PDB file of C-alpha atoms in Angstrom:
ATOM      1  CA  MET P   1      58.149 -22.807 -32.323  1.00 82.00           C
ATOM      2  CA  GLY P   2      58.322 -26.524 -31.577  1.00 94.00           C
ATOM      3  CA  LYS P   3      56.404 -28.628 -29.122  1.00 97.00           C
ATOM      4  CA  LEU P   4      56.532 -31.939 -27.260  1.00 98.00           C
ATOM      5  CA  THR P   5      53.554 -34.269 -27.158  1.00 98.00           C
ATOM      6  CA  THR P   6      52.908 -37.859 -26.077  1.00 98.00           C
ATOM      7  CA  HIS P   7      50.241 -40.513 -26.022  1.00 97.00           C
ATOM      8  CA  VAL P   8      49.895 -43.995 -24.553  1.00 98.00           C
ATOM      9  CA  LEU P   9      48.464 -47.102 -26.205  1.00 98.00           C
ATOM     10  CA  ASP P  10      47.608 -50.150 -24.095  1.00 97.00           C
ATOM     11  CA  THR P  11      48.706 -52.942 -26.437  1.00 96.00           C
ATOM     12  CA  ALA P  12      47.306 -55.663 -24.156  1.00 94.00           C
ATOM     13  CA  LYS P  13      43.773 -54.288 -24.495  1.00 94.00           C
ATOM     14  CA  GLY P  14      44.133 -52.621 -27.887  1.00 96.00           C
ATOM     15  CA  LYS P  15      42.939 -49.241 -26.654  1.00 97.00           C
ATOM     16  CA  PRO P  16      44.246 -45.853 -25.495  1.00 98.00           C
ATOM     17  CA  GLY P  17      45.901 -45.685 -22.072  1.00 97.00           C
ATOM     18  CA  ALA P  18      43.558 -43.310 -20.251  1.00 97.00           C
ATOM     19  CA  GLU P  19      44.206 -41.749 -16.835  1.00 97.00           C
ATOM     20  CA  ILE P  20      47.962 -42.430 -16.817  1.00 98.00           C
ATOM     21  CA  GLU P  21      50.104 -39.975 -14.889  1.00 98.00           C
ATOM     22  CA  VAL P  22      52.971 -38.658 -17.037  1.00 98.00           C
ATOM     23  CA  SER P  23      55.839 -36.588 -15.608  1.00 98.00           C
ATOM     24  CA  LEU P  24      58.414 -34.696 -17.648  1.00 98.00           C
ATOM     25  CA  PHE P  25      61.895 -33.863 -16.344  1.00 98.00           C
ATOM     26  CA  ARG P  26      64.862 -31.980 -17.785  1.00 98.00           C
ATOM     27  CA  VAL P  27      68.059 -33.977 -17.389  1.00 98.00           C
ATOM     28  CA  ASP P  28      71.191 -32.086 -16.356  1.00 95.00           C
ATOM     29  CA  GLY P  29      73.998 -34.557 -15.713  1.00 94.00           C
ATOM     30  CA  ASN P  30      72.771 -36.685 -12.804  1.00 94.00           C
ATOM     31  CA  THR P  31      70.078 -34.171 -11.823  1.00 97.00           C
ATOM     32  CA  LEU P  32      66.418 -34.279 -12.809  1.00 98.00           C
ATOM     33  CA  GLN P  33      64.461 -31.024 -12.857  1.00 97.00           C
ATOM     34  CA  HIS P  34      60.690 -31.576 -12.728  1.00 98.00           C
ATOM     35  CA  VAL P  35      58.952 -29.660 -15.516  1.00 97.00           C
ATOM     36  CA  ILE P  36      55.326 -30.807 -15.479  1.00 98.00           C
ATOM     37  CA  THR P  37      53.020 -33.669 -14.545  1.00 98.00           C
ATOM     38  CA  MET P  38      49.852 -34.381 -16.536  1.00 98.00           C
ATOM     39  CA  THR P  39      47.329 -37.190 -16.840  1.00 98.00           C
ATOM     40  CA  THR P  40      46.301 -38.735 -20.135  1.00 98.00           C
ATOM     41  CA  ASN P  41      42.717 -38.265 -21.290  1.00 98.00           C
ATOM     42  CA  HIS P  42      40.243 -40.867 -22.650  1.00 98.00           C
ATOM     43  CA  ASP P  43      42.211 -40.941 -25.927  1.00 98.00           C
ATOM     44  CA  GLY P  44      45.515 -41.665 -24.127  1.00 98.00           C
ATOM     45  CA  ARG P  45      46.854 -38.178 -24.877  1.00 98.00           C
ATOM     46  CA  THR P  46      47.549 -35.174 -22.704  1.00 97.00           C
ATOM     47  CA  ASN P  47      45.102 -32.322 -23.252  1.00 97.00           C
ATOM     48  CA  GLU P  48      47.922 -29.957 -24.170  1.00 97.00           C
ATOM     49  CA  PRO P  49      51.587 -30.261 -25.162  1.00 98.00           C
ATOM     50  CA  LEU P  50      54.064 -31.109 -22.410  1.00 98.00           C
ATOM     51  CA  LEU P  51      56.354 -28.375 -23.719  1.00 97.00           C
ATOM     52  CA  GLU P  52      55.767 -25.542 -26.171  1.00 95.00           C
ATOM     53  CA  GLU P  53      56.721 -21.963 -26.998  1.00 91.00           C
ATOM     54  CA  THR P  54      59.527 -20.564 -24.832  1.00 90.00           C
ATOM     55  CA  ASP P  55      59.555 -23.641 -22.551  1.00 93.00           C
ATOM     56  CA  PHE P  56      60.456 -25.843 -25.528  1.00 94.00           C
ATOM     57  CA  GLN P  57      64.263 -25.866 -25.447  1.00 95.00           C
ATOM     58  CA  ARG P  58      67.098 -28.023 -26.719  1.00 96.00           C
ATOM     59  CA  GLY P  59      68.351 -30.573 -24.219  1.00 97.00           C
ATOM     60  CA  LYS P  60      67.971 -34.002 -22.691  1.00 98.00           C
ATOM     61  CA  TYR P  61      64.603 -34.967 -21.193  1.00 98.00           C
ATOM     62  CA  GLN P  62      62.942 -37.827 -19.360  1.00 98.00           C
ATOM     63  CA  LEU P  63      59.321 -38.915 -19.517  1.00 98.00           C
ATOM     64  CA  GLN P  64      58.016 -41.093 -16.690  1.00 98.00           C
ATOM     65  CA  PHE P  65      54.722 -42.965 -17.134  1.00 98.00           C
ATOM     66  CA  ASN P  66      53.000 -44.446 -14.053  1.00 97.00           C
ATOM     67  CA  THR P  67      51.895 -47.605 -15.846  1.00 96.00           C
ATOM     68  CA  ALA P  68      51.579 -50.020 -12.902  1.00 95.00           C
ATOM     69  CA  GLU P  69      48.933 -47.824 -11.282  1.00 94.00           C
ATOM     70  CA  TYR P  70      47.077 -47.685 -14.606  1.00 95.00           C
ATOM     71  CA  PHE P  71      47.082 -51.475 -14.991  1.00 95.00           C
ATOM     72  CA  LYS P  72      46.012 -51.994 -11.362  1.00 94.00           C
ATOM     73  CA  ASN P  73      43.130 -49.549 -11.866  1.00 93.00           C
ATOM     74  CA  SER P  74      42.218 -51.398 -15.088  1.00 90.00           C
ATOM     75  CA  GLY P  75      41.756 -54.648 -13.175  1.00 91.00           C
ATOM     76  CA  VAL P  76      45.017 -56.326 -14.194  1.00 91.00           C
ATOM     77  CA  ALA P  77      46.392 -58.568 -11.441  1.00 90.00           C
ATOM     78  CA  LEU P  78      49.947 -57.424 -10.762  1.00 90.00           C
ATOM     79  CA  SER P  79      52.368 -58.706  -8.159  1.00 90.00           C
ATOM     80  CA  ASP P  80      53.408 -56.531  -5.214  1.00 92.00           C
ATOM     81  CA  ILE P  81      56.512 -55.684  -7.235  1.00 93.00           C
ATOM     82  CA  PRO P  82      55.272 -55.326 -10.817  1.00 93.00           C
ATOM     83  CA  PHE P  83      57.595 -56.124 -13.705  1.00 93.00           C
ATOM     84  CA  LEU P  84      56.963 -52.640 -15.123  1.00 93.00           C
ATOM     85  CA  ASP P  85      56.146 -50.015 -12.530  1.00 93.00           C
ATOM     86  CA  ASP P  86      57.116 -46.649 -13.983  1.00 95.00           C
ATOM     87  CA  VAL P  87      58.222 -46.656 -17.603  1.00 98.00           C
ATOM     88  CA  VAL P  88      61.036 -44.152 -18.145  1.00 98.00           C
ATOM     89  CA  ILE P  89      62.055 -42.834 -21.565  1.00 98.00           C
ATOM     90  CA  ARG P  90      65.074 -40.545 -22.007  1.00 97.00           C
ATOM     91  CA  PHE P  91      65.417 -38.624 -25.236  1.00 97.00           C
ATOM     92  CA  GLY P  92      66.970 -35.495 -26.688  1.00 97.00           C
ATOM     93  CA  ILE P  93      65.508 -32.402 -28.307  1.00 97.00           C
ATOM     94  CA  ASP P  94      67.867 -30.859 -30.832  1.00 96.00           C
ATOM     95  CA  ASP P  95      65.575 -28.755 -33.048  1.00 95.00           C
ATOM     96  CA  GLU P  96      63.593 -26.060 -31.220  1.00 94.00           C
ATOM     97  CA  ASN P  97      61.312 -25.628 -34.243  1.00 94.00           C
ATOM     98  CA  ALA P  98      60.257 -29.271 -34.612  1.00 96.00           C
ATOM     99  CA  HIS P  99      57.345 -31.252 -33.225  1.00 96.00           C
ATOM    100  CA  TYR P 100      58.660 -34.066 -31.036  1.00 97.00           C
ATOM    101  CA  HIS P 101      56.068 -36.746 -30.364  1.00 97.00           C
ATOM    102  CA  VAL P 102      57.049 -39.555 -27.973  1.00 98.00           C
ATOM    103  CA  PRO P 103      54.374 -42.264 -27.874  1.00 98.00           C
ATOM    104  CA  LEU P 104      54.390 -45.207 -25.471  1.00 98.00           C
ATOM    105  CA  LEU P 105      53.046 -48.626 -26.438  1.00 98.00           C
ATOM    106  CA  VAL P 106      52.712 -50.628 -23.232  1.00 97.00           C
ATOM    107  CA  SER P 107      51.449 -53.858 -21.695  1.00 96.00           C
ATOM    108  CA  PRO P 108      52.053 -55.182 -18.171  1.00 95.00           C
ATOM    109  CA  PHE P 109      55.221 -56.943 -19.391  1.00 95.00           C
ATOM    110  CA  SER P 110      56.613 -54.890 -22.285  1.00 97.00           C
ATOM    111  CA  PHE P 111      56.848 -51.443 -23.831  1.00 97.00           C
ATOM    112  CA  SER P 112      58.204 -49.683 -26.890  1.00 98.00           C
ATOM    113  CA  THR P 113      58.477 -46.161 -28.174  1.00 97.00           C
ATOM    114  CA  TYR P 114      59.537 -44.241 -31.273  1.00 96.00           C
ATOM    115  CA  ARG P 115      59.793 -40.673 -32.468  1.00 95.00           C
ATOM    116  CA  GLY P 116      56.403 -39.934 -33.932  1.00 91.00           C
ATOM    117  CA  SER P 117      55.159 -36.891 -35.779  1.00 81.00           C
TER     118      SER P 117
END
């Protein structure tokens, strides 16, 4: 069985993004179905996979990272309307037997992602 994992790296500080709220949604057309919300640990990872076993299914998904709150709590001065508030990544799962790893590299003014392993 496959699984979905994530982690966050704070590229501005060169360290893991700890204590970041991450929410996972299934995407069905214009509808989002909340699946789970977790918080990253001291290593910037969730303590367990976001999806695994029978919950890990083919489909379109959305990860939402509450990065503005993280940066505010880290002492970064952000405006009342931050450039990046929640970072949203939409992606597809096609192989129910694969490990999908979706990392987030983030700073207060940029982000990137890729399919990791």
